[in-house]
């Protein structure tokens, strides 16, 4: 199936389309930068000066007095807005049907939803009206319509893109997002949009260095360790996506239960009360200008208590700690964006249930303070598009975008190693999360990538004051190699580390699975005992995690 003919012109993509005079005025305002001449659409909960920000509510008719920071930054880089797009009212929905301005549909099928709440922005890009559009994503409103229209949706770490000038839905969770047809285009917009903004109380600056444990080059993708509740067509497409992921990265299996549980908190607990606080006053009095489903969801939060809110925060803190463990040995988590792609008819029949199911895999990302990129993953056997999301810890946005680009077959430059730094391979106590990892960080080390040795290495438990492994290339070790991390360390740092390395360990050449040879921790083959061979575990972490082993 290909996009339907007239996919954009036969549906209400825009709430306000700018006329020639407005476009001339906005073009005159635009600066000279990397986005020169790029036309972009703006979700109608984001301010454009001189135009009402309706939030898909027709009674909001007062023009904005200034551009939202995100709009202004794109314009300073040379881009020009062309109109305000349709959306689920007050950004409350993942379906794209909760708008008094009409309902958008997927560009691939007039019978299936476009996804929301950023419905018009996604359709505008997918149908070729613009190469770039702004949306928002609080619970998946950027990623879901991207998946349902076969395009890229970038959801940055919370706070990196300013929300100043955005009509709030849940202010602590709202994110301005982008829609593009390629990851490269999304990366270009991301680089323009990211900046700390004192006008946004939730704004955060992107750290100069990546957080400890976030790799410069992402090479390990975590996937669920159990079957997911997916519609049959989605399940087939998901399996194909997992197979594709294995061609660009090493796959590891993780327990996704904490992620799925966190997703339930957004609407199944007291967090929905933040929407009541943000725009509940706009839902009274009732009238034909209000979507009844949105109104019932938000006003239903009136019965929630402060005690329930704190219970939710406690539950979220526990789940956040559990979820973080999934990224200790993996760079990114891959999940489907949604469990299926419902029809317009299905949403009309059960609007709340269908919408709630769509958030199964997206609701938790902002709650858990993660970043994400939704990327196309081919077509289902019925011709509808299928999308996956790559998810990583906060502030891992740039290496995650590189991973997404490799997923899409786009060119990506590898991290450049400065002349005064070297790569050091570690396999035990210096791994992320292990007792001696702080030594590498204190010496100026940065995680470069997660790797495996070439085949033939054996791993032994070696004697000493604390548990640690030693690697020896015997030639008969596991063909799949042993798990390691490459750390980018200053030459001076390696010199300072050497006196701290206790025998029988030392530094020597280590051959990696990709053919490279680097300096790393190895053991003296004459000082290890065959009875201490733990190679079958494939990694030091797996050995430590095995409950049957006496440490």
Short mmCIF file of C-alpha atoms in Angstrom, two decimals:
data_model
loop_
_atom_site.label_atom_id
_atom_site.label_comp_id
_atom_site.label_asym_id
_atom_site.label_seq_id
_atom_site.Cartn_x
_atom_site.Cartn_y
_atom_site.Cartn_z
CA UNK A 1 0.00 0.00 0.00
CA UNK A 2 1.21 3.51 -0.79
CA UNK A 3 -0.03 6.80 0.64
CA UNK A 4 -3.58 7.46 -0.52
CA UNK A 5 -4.16 9.97 -3.29
CA UNK A 6 -4.97 13.42 -1.95
CA UNK A 7 -3.85 12.37 1.51
CA UNK A 8 -3.45 15.97 2.65
CA UNK A 9 -5.95 17.90 0.60
CA UNK A 10 -8.92 15.77 1.59
CA UNK A 11 -8.53 16.29 5.32
CA UNK A 12 -8.32 19.16 7.82
CA UNK A 13 -4.56 19.37 8.30
CA UNK A 14 -4.51 23.07 9.22
CA UNK A 15 -6.60 25.09 11.63
CA UNK A 16 -5.00 28.27 10.26
CA UNK A 17 -3.13 28.41 6.94
CA UNK A 18 -1.16 31.62 6.52
CA UNK A 19 -1.95 33.80 3.52
CA UNK A 20 0.65 35.35 1.23
CA UNK A 21 0.84 38.58 3.23
CA UNK A 22 1.50 36.67 6.46
CA UNK A 23 4.09 34.48 4.76
CA UNK A 24 5.86 37.56 3.42
CA UNK A 25 5.93 39.08 6.91
CA UNK A 26 7.25 35.89 8.47
CA UNK A 27 9.83 35.44 5.71
CA UNK A 28 11.12 38.94 6.38
CA UNK A 29 11.51 38.02 10.07
CA UNK A 30 13.44 34.83 9.34
CA UNK A 31 17.17 34.90 9.82
CA UNK A 32 20.04 33.44 7.84
CA UNK A 33 21.08 29.98 9.00
CA UNK A 34 21.14 26.24 8.46
CA UNK A 35 17.37 26.10 7.82
CA UNK A 36 17.23 28.82 5.16
CA UNK A 37 14.05 28.53 3.13
CA UNK A 38 12.66 25.54 5.04
CA UNK A 39 8.90 25.78 5.46
CA UNK A 40 7.47 24.33 8.67
CA UNK A 41 4.07 23.75 10.24
CA UNK A 42 3.25 24.48 13.88
CA UNK A 43 0.89 22.51 16.09
CA UNK A 44 -1.83 24.85 17.27
CA UNK A 45 -0.84 24.71 20.91
CA UNK A 46 2.43 26.52 20.10
CA UNK A 47 2.41 30.32 19.70
CA UNK A 48 3.03 32.15 16.44
CA UNK A 49 2.84 35.92 16.94
CA UNK A 50 -0.33 37.51 15.57
CA UNK A 51 -2.22 34.22 15.34
CA UNK A 52 -4.58 32.70 17.95
CA UNK A 53 -3.26 29.57 19.67
CA UNK A 54 -6.50 27.61 19.78
CA UNK A 55 -5.41 24.29 21.23
CA UNK A 56 -8.23 23.08 18.92
CA UNK A 57 -10.75 25.08 20.95
CA UNK A 58 -12.67 27.55 18.70
CA UNK A 59 -13.38 30.03 21.51
CA UNK A 60 -9.67 30.81 21.92
CA UNK A 61 -9.42 33.72 19.50
CA UNK A 62 -6.91 36.13 21.06
CA UNK A 63 -3.73 36.36 18.92
CA UNK A 64 -0.42 35.45 20.53
CA UNK A 65 1.73 38.49 21.19
CA UNK A 66 5.06 36.75 20.51
CA UNK A 67 6.49 33.59 18.99
CA UNK A 68 7.06 30.55 21.16
CA UNK A 69 10.78 30.07 21.80
CA UNK A 70 10.82 26.97 19.59
CA UNK A 71 9.24 28.86 16.69
CA UNK A 72 11.60 31.79 17.17
CA UNK A 73 14.68 29.57 17.16
CA UNK A 74 13.65 27.85 13.93
CA UNK A 75 12.99 31.23 12.34
CA UNK A 76 16.35 32.59 13.49
CA UNK A 77 17.90 29.65 11.61
CA UNK A 78 16.05 30.68 8.44
CA UNK A 79 12.87 28.58 8.57
CA UNK A 80 9.42 30.05 7.90
CA UNK A 81 6.14 28.85 9.45
CA UNK A 82 3.25 28.29 7.02
CA UNK A 83 0.34 27.54 9.34
CA UNK A 84 -1.09 26.12 12.57
CA UNK A 85 -2.07 22.46 12.48
CA UNK A 86 -5.00 20.42 13.74
CA UNK A 87 -4.72 18.42 16.95
CA UNK A 88 -6.55 16.56 19.66
CA UNK A 89 -8.07 19.29 21.80
CA UNK A 90 -5.71 20.61 24.48
CA UNK A 91 -3.21 17.92 23.42
CA UNK A 92 -5.22 15.27 25.26
CA UNK A 93 -5.35 12.20 23.05
CA UNK A 94 -3.33 9.84 20.91
CA UNK A 95 -5.96 9.34 18.24
CA UNK A 96 -6.27 12.60 16.28
CA UNK A 97 -10.07 12.48 16.36
CA UNK A 98 -10.77 14.83 19.29
CA UNK A 99 -10.98 18.08 17.38
CA UNK A 100 -13.94 20.29 16.47
CA UNK A 101 -12.03 21.22 13.32
CA UNK A 102 -12.41 17.73 11.87
CA UNK A 103 -10.53 14.44 11.91
CA UNK A 104 -7.29 13.63 10.14
CA UNK A 105 -6.51 10.13 8.91
CA UNK A 106 -3.31 8.26 8.12
CA UNK A 107 -1.80 9.19 4.78
CA UNK A 108 -1.73 5.44 4.07
CA UNK A 109 -5.43 4.79 4.68
CA UNK A 110 -8.49 7.01 4.83
CA UNK A 111 -10.09 4.40 7.12
CA UNK A 112 -7.40 4.53 9.81
CA UNK A 113 -6.52 7.21 12.33
CA UNK A 114 -3.61 9.58 11.89
CA UNK A 115 -2.69 9.35 15.55
CA UNK A 116 -2.60 12.33 17.85
CA UNK A 117 -2.48 14.66 19.46
CA UNK A 118 -0.15 16.16 16.84
CA UNK A 119 -2.26 14.83 13.98
CA UNK A 120 -2.10 17.72 11.56
CA UNK A 121 1.64 18.23 11.96
CA UNK A 122 2.39 14.59 11.15
CA UNK A 123 0.09 14.52 8.13
CA UNK A 124 1.55 17.80 6.83
CA UNK A 125 5.04 16.23 6.74
CA UNK A 126 4.00 12.76 5.60
CA UNK A 127 2.01 14.14 2.68
CA UNK A 128 4.79 16.46 1.54
CA UNK A 129 3.19 19.79 2.40
CA UNK A 130 6.23 20.72 4.52
CA UNK A 131 9.54 19.00 5.33
CA UNK A 132 9.36 19.94 9.03
CA UNK A 133 6.63 20.37 11.62
CA UNK A 134 6.51 21.07 15.33
CA UNK A 135 4.36 18.98 17.62
CA UNK A 136 4.26 18.19 21.30
CA UNK A 137 4.67 14.88 23.09
CA UNK A 138 3.54 14.42 26.68
CA UNK A 139 2.39 10.81 26.47
CA UNK A 140 3.30 9.87 22.91
CA UNK A 141 1.63 12.63 20.90
CA UNK A 142 4.69 13.06 18.71
CA UNK A 143 5.68 9.41 18.31
CA UNK A 144 2.25 7.88 17.65
CA UNK A 145 1.31 10.03 14.62
CA UNK A 146 4.86 9.63 13.29
CA UNK A 147 4.44 5.85 13.36
CA UNK A 148 0.98 5.95 11.81
CA UNK A 149 2.22 8.07 8.91
CA UNK A 150 5.61 6.50 8.22
CA UNK A 151 7.83 9.41 9.27
CA UNK A 152 10.39 10.30 11.98
CA UNK A 153 9.32 11.77 15.32
CA UNK A 154 12.02 13.12 17.65
CA UNK A 155 11.07 13.47 21.34
CA UNK A 156 13.95 15.15 23.15
CA UNK A 157 14.86 14.84 26.80
CA UNK A 158 12.41 16.91 28.86
CA UNK A 159 13.46 20.53 29.11
CA UNK A 160 16.05 20.61 26.32
CA UNK A 161 13.61 22.38 23.99
CA UNK A 162 11.84 25.29 25.62
CA UNK A 163 8.11 25.11 26.32
CA UNK A 164 7.82 28.90 26.61
CA UNK A 165 4.90 29.88 24.42
CA UNK A 166 3.34 26.40 24.50
CA UNK A 167 -0.22 25.98 25.80
CA UNK A 168 0.45 23.53 28.65
CA UNK A 169 -1.08 20.08 28.95
CA UNK A 170 1.11 18.64 31.73
CA UNK A 171 3.86 21.25 32.20
CA UNK A 172 6.32 18.98 33.97
CA UNK A 173 6.08 16.39 31.17
CA UNK A 174 5.38 18.40 27.99
CA UNK A 175 7.99 18.25 25.21
CA UNK A 176 8.15 20.15 21.93
CA UNK A 177 8.91 17.58 19.24
CA UNK A 178 9.60 17.48 15.52
CA UNK A 179 8.32 15.57 12.51
CA UNK A 180 10.55 15.03 9.51
CA UNK A 181 10.93 12.51 6.72
CA UNK A 182 14.51 11.60 7.67
CA UNK A 183 16.50 11.35 10.88
CA UNK A 184 19.11 13.71 9.42
CA UNK A 185 16.48 16.42 9.02
CA UNK A 186 15.27 15.78 12.56
CA UNK A 187 18.83 16.06 13.88
CA UNK A 188 19.29 19.40 12.12
CA UNK A 189 16.13 20.78 13.72
CA UNK A 190 17.08 19.35 17.12
CA UNK A 191 20.43 21.13 17.04
CA UNK A 192 18.67 24.42 16.31
CA UNK A 193 15.95 24.00 18.93
CA UNK A 194 18.02 22.88 21.93
CA UNK A 195 18.95 25.70 24.28
CA UNK A 196 18.39 26.58 27.92
CA UNK A 197 15.64 29.18 28.30
CA UNK A 198 15.04 31.18 31.49
CA UNK A 199 11.49 31.84 30.29
CA UNK A 200 10.66 28.15 30.84
CA UNK A 201 10.86 27.01 34.49
CA UNK A 202 11.31 23.41 33.34
CA UNK A 203 14.16 24.22 30.94
CA UNK A 204 17.41 22.26 31.28
CA UNK A 205 20.73 22.72 29.51
CA UNK A 206 22.23 19.89 27.50
CA UNK A 207 25.40 18.82 29.38
CA UNK A 208 28.70 19.38 27.62
CA UNK A 209 29.68 15.74 28.24
CA UNK A 210 27.39 12.74 28.07
CA UNK A 211 26.23 11.33 31.42
CA UNK A 212 28.30 8.45 32.76
CA UNK A 213 27.01 5.19 31.29
CA UNK A 214 25.76 6.79 28.06
CA UNK A 215 27.93 5.66 25.15
CA UNK A 216 29.19 7.99 22.46
CA UNK A 217 28.42 5.28 19.89
CA UNK A 218 25.38 3.15 20.64
CA UNK A 219 25.85 -0.49 19.62
CA UNK A 220 23.65 -2.49 22.02
CA UNK A 221 19.86 -2.47 21.78
CA UNK A 222 17.64 -3.94 24.49
CA UNK A 223 14.44 -5.68 23.43
CA UNK A 224 11.70 -7.21 25.60
CA UNK A 225 12.36 -10.64 27.07
CA UNK A 226 8.75 -11.69 26.58
CA UNK A 227 6.02 -11.51 23.90
CA UNK A 228 4.15 -8.21 23.74
CA UNK A 229 0.40 -7.72 23.47
CA UNK A 230 0.27 -6.69 19.81
CA UNK A 231 -2.31 -6.96 17.08
CA UNK A 232 -1.36 -9.82 14.68
CA UNK A 233 -0.20 -7.52 11.88
CA UNK A 234 1.83 -5.47 14.33
CA UNK A 235 3.37 -8.64 15.85
CA UNK A 236 4.66 -9.75 12.44
CA UNK A 237 6.10 -6.31 11.71
CA UNK A 238 7.67 -6.20 15.17
CA UNK A 239 9.50 -9.47 14.57
CA UNK A 240 10.87 -8.11 11.31
CA UNK A 241 11.99 -4.97 13.16
CA UNK A 242 13.85 -7.04 15.76
CA UNK A 243 15.61 -8.89 12.96
CA UNK A 244 16.61 -5.57 11.38
CA UNK A 245 17.87 -4.27 14.73
CA UNK A 246 20.21 -7.27 14.93
CA UNK A 247 21.90 -6.10 11.71
CA UNK A 248 22.93 -2.74 13.20
CA UNK A 249 23.51 -3.60 16.86
CA UNK A 250 23.95 -6.37 19.42
CA UNK A 251 20.62 -7.33 20.98
CA UNK A 252 20.08 -8.09 24.66
CA UNK A 253 16.85 -9.14 26.36
CA UNK A 254 15.50 -7.10 29.29
CA UNK A 255 12.49 -7.13 31.56
CA UNK A 256 10.17 -4.33 30.40
CA UNK A 257 7.66 -4.77 33.22
CA UNK A 258 8.82 -1.58 35.04
CA UNK A 259 8.37 0.45 31.85
CA UNK A 260 4.87 -0.89 31.23
CA UNK A 261 3.89 -0.34 34.86
CA UNK A 262 5.11 3.27 34.74
CA UNK A 263 3.00 3.85 31.63
CA UNK A 264 -0.11 2.93 33.57
CA UNK A 265 0.52 5.69 36.10
CA UNK A 266 -0.06 8.55 33.65
CA UNK A 267 -3.82 8.15 33.34
CA UNK A 268 -4.39 5.34 35.84
CA UNK A 269 -3.21 7.44 38.78
CA UNK A 270 -3.09 10.99 40.03
CA UNK A 271 -0.77 12.38 37.34
CA UNK A 272 -3.78 13.33 35.21
CA UNK A 273 -4.50 15.99 37.85
CA UNK A 274 -1.68 18.05 36.33
CA UNK A 275 -3.88 18.53 33.27
CA UNK A 276 -6.71 19.70 35.48
CA UNK A 277 -4.38 22.27 37.05
CA UNK A 278 -2.97 23.33 33.67
CA UNK A 279 -6.15 23.95 31.68
CA UNK A 280 -9.15 22.73 33.68
CA UNK A 281 -10.48 26.29 33.81
CA UNK A 282 -10.88 26.21 30.02
CA UNK A 283 -13.31 23.29 30.26
CA UNK A 284 -16.03 25.28 32.05
CA UNK A 285 -18.70 26.02 31.13
CA UNK A 286 -19.47 23.09 28.86
CA UNK A 287 -20.47 23.75 25.29
CA UNK A 288 -20.18 22.56 21.68
CA UNK A 289 -16.66 24.02 21.47
CA UNK A 290 -15.36 21.35 23.88
CA UNK A 291 -14.58 17.74 23.07
CA UNK A 292 -16.65 15.65 25.50
CA UNK A 293 -14.03 12.91 25.88
CA UNK A 294 -11.27 15.39 26.72
CA UNK A 295 -13.54 17.17 29.16
CA UNK A 296 -14.57 13.99 30.96
CA UNK A 297 -10.98 12.74 31.31
CA UNK A 298 -9.59 15.97 32.70
CA UNK A 299 -12.49 16.98 34.94
CA UNK A 300 -12.53 13.45 36.31
CA UNK A 301 -9.31 14.37 38.11
CA UNK A 302 -11.32 16.52 40.54
CA UNK A 303 -11.81 13.46 42.74
CA UNK A 304 -8.08 12.83 43.13
CA UNK A 305 -6.28 13.76 46.34
CA UNK A 306 -2.84 15.08 47.23
CA UNK A 307 -2.15 11.81 49.06
CA UNK A 308 -2.81 9.90 45.83
CA UNK A 309 -0.42 12.20 44.00
CA UNK A 310 2.37 11.45 46.47
CA UNK A 311 1.59 7.74 46.28
CA UNK A 312 2.05 8.03 42.53
CA UNK A 313 5.36 9.84 42.91
CA UNK A 314 6.62 7.13 45.26
CA UNK A 315 5.55 4.39 42.85
CA UNK A 316 7.20 6.21 39.96
CA UNK A 317 10.48 6.58 41.89
CA UNK A 318 10.61 2.84 42.48
CA UNK A 319 9.83 2.04 38.85
CA UNK A 320 12.37 4.59 37.60
CA UNK A 321 15.12 2.84 39.57
CA UNK A 322 14.07 -0.55 38.21
CA UNK A 323 13.87 0.73 34.64
CA UNK A 324 17.31 2.37 34.88
CA UNK A 325 18.86 -1.06 35.39
CA UNK A 326 17.92 -1.95 31.82
CA UNK A 327 20.40 0.63 30.50
CA UNK A 328 23.40 -0.60 32.52
CA UNK A 329 24.34 -3.09 29.80
CA UNK A 330 22.42 -1.58 26.89
CA UNK A 331 22.50 1.71 25.03
CA UNK A 332 18.85 1.96 24.01
CA UNK A 333 15.56 0.15 24.45
CA UNK A 334 13.53 -0.66 21.35
CA UNK A 335 9.75 -1.00 21.57
CA UNK A 336 6.86 -0.73 19.12
CA UNK A 337 5.31 2.71 19.23
CA UNK A 338 1.82 1.25 19.64
CA UNK A 339 0.18 -2.19 19.98
CA UNK A 340 -1.77 -1.66 16.72
CA UNK A 341 -3.23 0.92 14.35
CA UNK A 342 -6.96 1.31 14.95
CA UNK A 343 -9.55 2.37 12.43
CA UNK A 344 -11.61 5.52 12.74
CA UNK A 345 -14.61 3.27 13.30
CA UNK A 346 -12.94 1.49 16.24
CA UNK A 347 -12.08 4.80 17.91
CA UNK A 348 -15.62 6.08 17.45
CA UNK A 349 -17.01 2.94 19.08
CA UNK A 350 -14.68 2.95 22.12
CA UNK A 351 -12.82 6.28 22.25
CA UNK A 352 -11.32 5.96 25.73
CA UNK A 353 -10.35 2.28 25.66
CA UNK A 354 -8.73 2.45 22.23
CA UNK A 355 -6.84 5.63 23.09
CA UNK A 356 -5.61 4.16 26.38
CA UNK A 357 -4.22 1.08 24.64
CA UNK A 358 -2.30 3.26 22.19
CA UNK A 359 -0.26 4.65 25.08
CA UNK A 360 0.94 1.24 26.30
CA UNK A 361 4.51 1.78 25.11
CA UNK A 362 4.70 5.59 24.98
CA UNK A 363 3.15 6.96 28.19
CA UNK A 364 6.12 6.17 30.40
CA UNK A 365 8.94 7.91 28.50
CA UNK A 366 8.56 11.38 29.99
CA UNK A 367 7.58 10.02 33.40
CA UNK A 368 10.86 8.07 33.49
CA UNK A 369 12.85 11.04 32.11
CA UNK A 370 13.96 9.35 28.89
CA UNK A 371 14.48 10.56 25.33
CA UNK A 372 13.09 8.78 22.27
CA UNK A 373 13.04 8.72 18.48
CA UNK A 374 10.22 7.10 16.50
CA UNK A 375 11.44 5.68 13.19
CA UNK A 376 9.64 3.93 10.34
CA UNK A 377 10.04 0.15 10.32
CA UNK A 378 8.47 -0.83 7.03
CA UNK A 379 4.90 -1.77 6.20
CA UNK A 380 2.63 -4.35 7.74
CA UNK A 381 1.27 -7.06 5.47
CA UNK A 382 -1.93 -5.02 5.09
CA UNK A 383 0.09 -2.06 3.78
CA UNK A 384 -0.18 0.17 6.86
CA UNK A 385 3.07 1.67 8.20
CA UNK A 386 4.75 0.27 11.27
CA UNK A 387 7.03 2.25 13.55
CA UNK A 388 9.35 1.52 16.44
CA UNK A 389 10.80 3.82 19.06
CA UNK A 390 14.38 3.86 20.24
CA UNK A 391 14.53 5.02 23.87
CA UNK A 392 17.53 6.07 25.96
CA UNK A 393 18.35 7.85 29.24
CA UNK A 394 18.04 11.59 29.64
CA UNK A 395 20.57 13.67 27.69
CA UNK A 396 21.52 10.73 25.43
CA UNK A 397 19.74 12.50 22.55
CA UNK A 398 22.63 12.93 20.13
CA UNK A 399 24.02 9.37 20.21
CA UNK A 400 20.41 8.12 20.08
CA UNK A 401 19.83 10.15 16.92
CA UNK A 402 22.98 8.60 15.46
CA UNK A 403 21.59 5.14 16.24
CA UNK A 404 18.26 6.08 14.65
CA UNK A 405 20.08 7.29 11.56
CA UNK A 406 21.93 3.98 11.24
CA UNK A 407 18.58 2.23 11.66
CA UNK A 408 17.27 4.22 8.69
CA UNK A 409 20.37 3.62 6.56
CA UNK A 410 21.52 7.23 6.76
CA UNK A 411 25.21 8.08 6.98
CA UNK A 412 26.60 8.78 10.46
CA UNK A 413 30.10 9.89 11.39
CA UNK A 414 31.77 7.87 14.15
CA UNK A 415 32.95 9.72 17.27
CA UNK A 416 36.36 11.30 16.72
CA UNK A 417 39.02 10.34 19.26
CA UNK A 418 41.23 13.35 20.12
CA UNK A 419 45.00 12.86 19.83
CA UNK A 420 45.51 13.10 23.60
CA UNK A 421 43.03 10.32 24.39
CA UNK A 422 43.01 6.55 23.88
CA UNK A 423 40.52 3.68 24.02
CA UNK A 424 40.66 1.33 26.99
CA UNK A 425 38.70 -1.94 27.12
CA UNK A 426 37.28 -3.05 30.48
CA UNK A 427 35.41 -6.23 31.35
CA UNK A 428 34.91 -6.34 35.11
CA UNK A 429 35.15 -4.00 38.07
CA UNK A 430 35.50 -0.92 35.81
CA UNK A 431 32.29 -1.57 33.87
CA UNK A 432 29.42 0.90 34.21
CA UNK A 433 27.74 0.34 37.56
CA UNK A 434 30.60 -1.72 38.98
CA UNK A 435 32.72 -0.71 42.03
CA UNK A 436 35.77 0.66 40.18
CA UNK A 437 33.94 2.51 37.42
CA UNK A 438 34.30 5.77 39.35
CA UNK A 439 38.06 5.55 38.82
CA UNK A 440 37.60 5.90 35.07
CA UNK A 441 35.18 8.78 35.48
CA UNK A 442 37.47 10.63 37.89
CA UNK A 443 40.36 10.23 35.43
CA UNK A 444 38.31 11.93 32.72
CA UNK A 445 37.06 8.76 31.07
CA UNK A 446 33.94 8.71 28.89
CA UNK A 447 32.07 5.63 27.75
CA UNK A 448 32.79 5.22 24.04
CA UNK A 449 30.83 2.05 23.22
CA UNK A 450 29.70 -1.33 24.45
CA UNK A 451 31.57 -4.10 22.62
CA UNK A 452 32.54 -7.78 22.72
CA UNK A 453 35.89 -9.44 22.36
CA UNK A 454 36.72 -11.55 19.37
CA UNK A 455 36.02 -15.25 19.80
CA UNK A 456 38.48 -17.38 21.72
CA UNK A 457 38.76 -15.40 24.96
CA UNK A 458 38.13 -17.13 28.27
CA UNK A 459 37.07 -15.26 31.40
CA UNK A 460 38.30 -16.34 34.83
CA UNK A 461 37.47 -15.25 38.33
CA UNK A 462 40.81 -14.08 39.73
CA UNK A 463 41.94 -13.89 43.34
CA UNK A 464 42.13 -10.61 45.17
CA UNK A 465 40.53 -8.34 47.75
CA UNK A 466 37.38 -7.84 45.67
CA UNK A 467 35.64 -9.85 42.90
CA UNK A 468 37.00 -9.27 39.39
CA UNK A 469 37.51 -11.24 36.18
CA UNK A 470 40.57 -11.79 34.02
CA UNK A 471 40.58 -12.36 30.27
CA UNK A 472 42.93 -14.79 28.58
CA UNK A 473 42.92 -15.57 24.87
CA UNK A 474 43.13 -19.35 24.95
CA UNK A 475 41.63 -19.92 21.51
CA UNK A 476 38.83 -22.09 22.86
CA UNK A 477 36.67 -19.44 24.53
CA UNK A 478 33.09 -18.56 23.45
CA UNK A 479 32.76 -17.85 19.72
CA UNK A 480 30.48 -14.89 20.55
CA UNK A 481 33.20 -13.30 22.68
CA UNK A 482 33.00 -11.68 26.12
CA UNK A 483 31.13 -8.49 26.95
CA UNK A 484 33.33 -5.40 27.39
CA UNK A 485 33.09 -1.62 27.40
CA UNK A 486 35.40 0.73 25.52
CA UNK A 487 36.27 3.85 27.48
CA UNK A 488 37.73 7.00 25.93
CA UNK A 489 40.41 7.99 28.46
CA UNK A 490 43.16 10.67 28.48
CA UNK A 491 46.66 9.23 28.00
CA UNK A 492 47.59 10.76 31.36
CA UNK A 493 44.62 8.97 32.96
CA UNK A 494 45.85 5.59 31.73
CA UNK A 495 49.24 6.36 33.28
CA UNK A 496 47.62 7.17 36.61
CA UNK A 497 45.51 4.00 36.45
CA UNK A 498 48.42 1.60 35.90
CA UNK A 499 49.75 1.59 39.50
CA UNK A 500 46.25 0.74 40.75
CA UNK A 501 45.99 -2.50 38.74
CA UNK A 502 46.70 -5.48 40.98
CA UNK A 503 48.23 -8.71 39.69
CA UNK A 504 47.42 -11.01 38.00
CA UNK A 505 45.71 -8.33 35.91
CA UNK A 506 47.50 -5.90 33.63
CA UNK A 507 47.01 -3.99 30.41
CA UNK A 508 47.61 -5.62 27.05
CA UNK A 509 46.20 -5.94 23.53
CA UNK A 510 42.58 -7.10 23.23
CA UNK A 511 41.07 -8.14 19.91
CA UNK A 512 37.45 -7.08 19.45
CA UNK A 513 34.67 -8.72 17.49
CA UNK A 514 34.78 -5.91 14.92
CA UNK A 515 38.41 -6.68 14.10
CA UNK A 516 39.96 -3.79 16.02
CA UNK A 517 42.74 -4.31 18.54
CA UNK A 518 42.77 -2.03 21.60
CA UNK A 519 44.48 -1.83 24.96
CA UNK A 520 42.50 -3.49 27.72
CA UNK A 521 42.50 -5.44 30.97
CA UNK A 522 43.89 -8.96 30.56
CA UNK A 523 45.13 -11.61 32.97
CA UNK A 524 48.42 -13.47 33.27
CA UNK A 525 47.57 -16.90 31.86
CA UNK A 526 49.89 -18.61 34.34
CA UNK A 527 48.01 -17.16 37.34
CA UNK A 528 44.48 -18.37 36.59
CA UNK A 529 42.96 -21.71 37.48
CA UNK A 530 40.79 -23.79 35.13
CA UNK A 531 38.34 -24.28 38.01
CA UNK A 532 37.72 -20.52 38.01
CA UNK A 533 36.67 -20.43 34.33
CA UNK A 534 33.40 -18.47 34.11
CA UNK A 535 33.41 -17.97 30.32
CA UNK A 536 30.03 -19.66 29.93
CA UNK A 537 28.32 -16.57 31.35
CA UNK A 538 29.59 -14.38 28.50
CA UNK A 539 29.95 -11.36 30.78
CA UNK A 540 30.99 -10.39 34.27
CA UNK A 541 27.55 -8.90 34.94
CA UNK A 542 25.82 -12.16 34.00
CA UNK A 543 28.16 -14.05 36.32
CA UNK A 544 27.40 -11.72 39.22
CA UNK A 545 23.67 -11.91 38.54
CA UNK A 546 23.57 -15.69 38.59
CA UNK A 547 22.02 -16.56 41.92
CA UNK A 548 23.50 -20.06 41.89
CA UNK A 549 27.07 -18.77 42.09
CA UNK A 550 28.65 -18.22 45.51
CA UNK A 551 30.59 -14.98 45.29
#
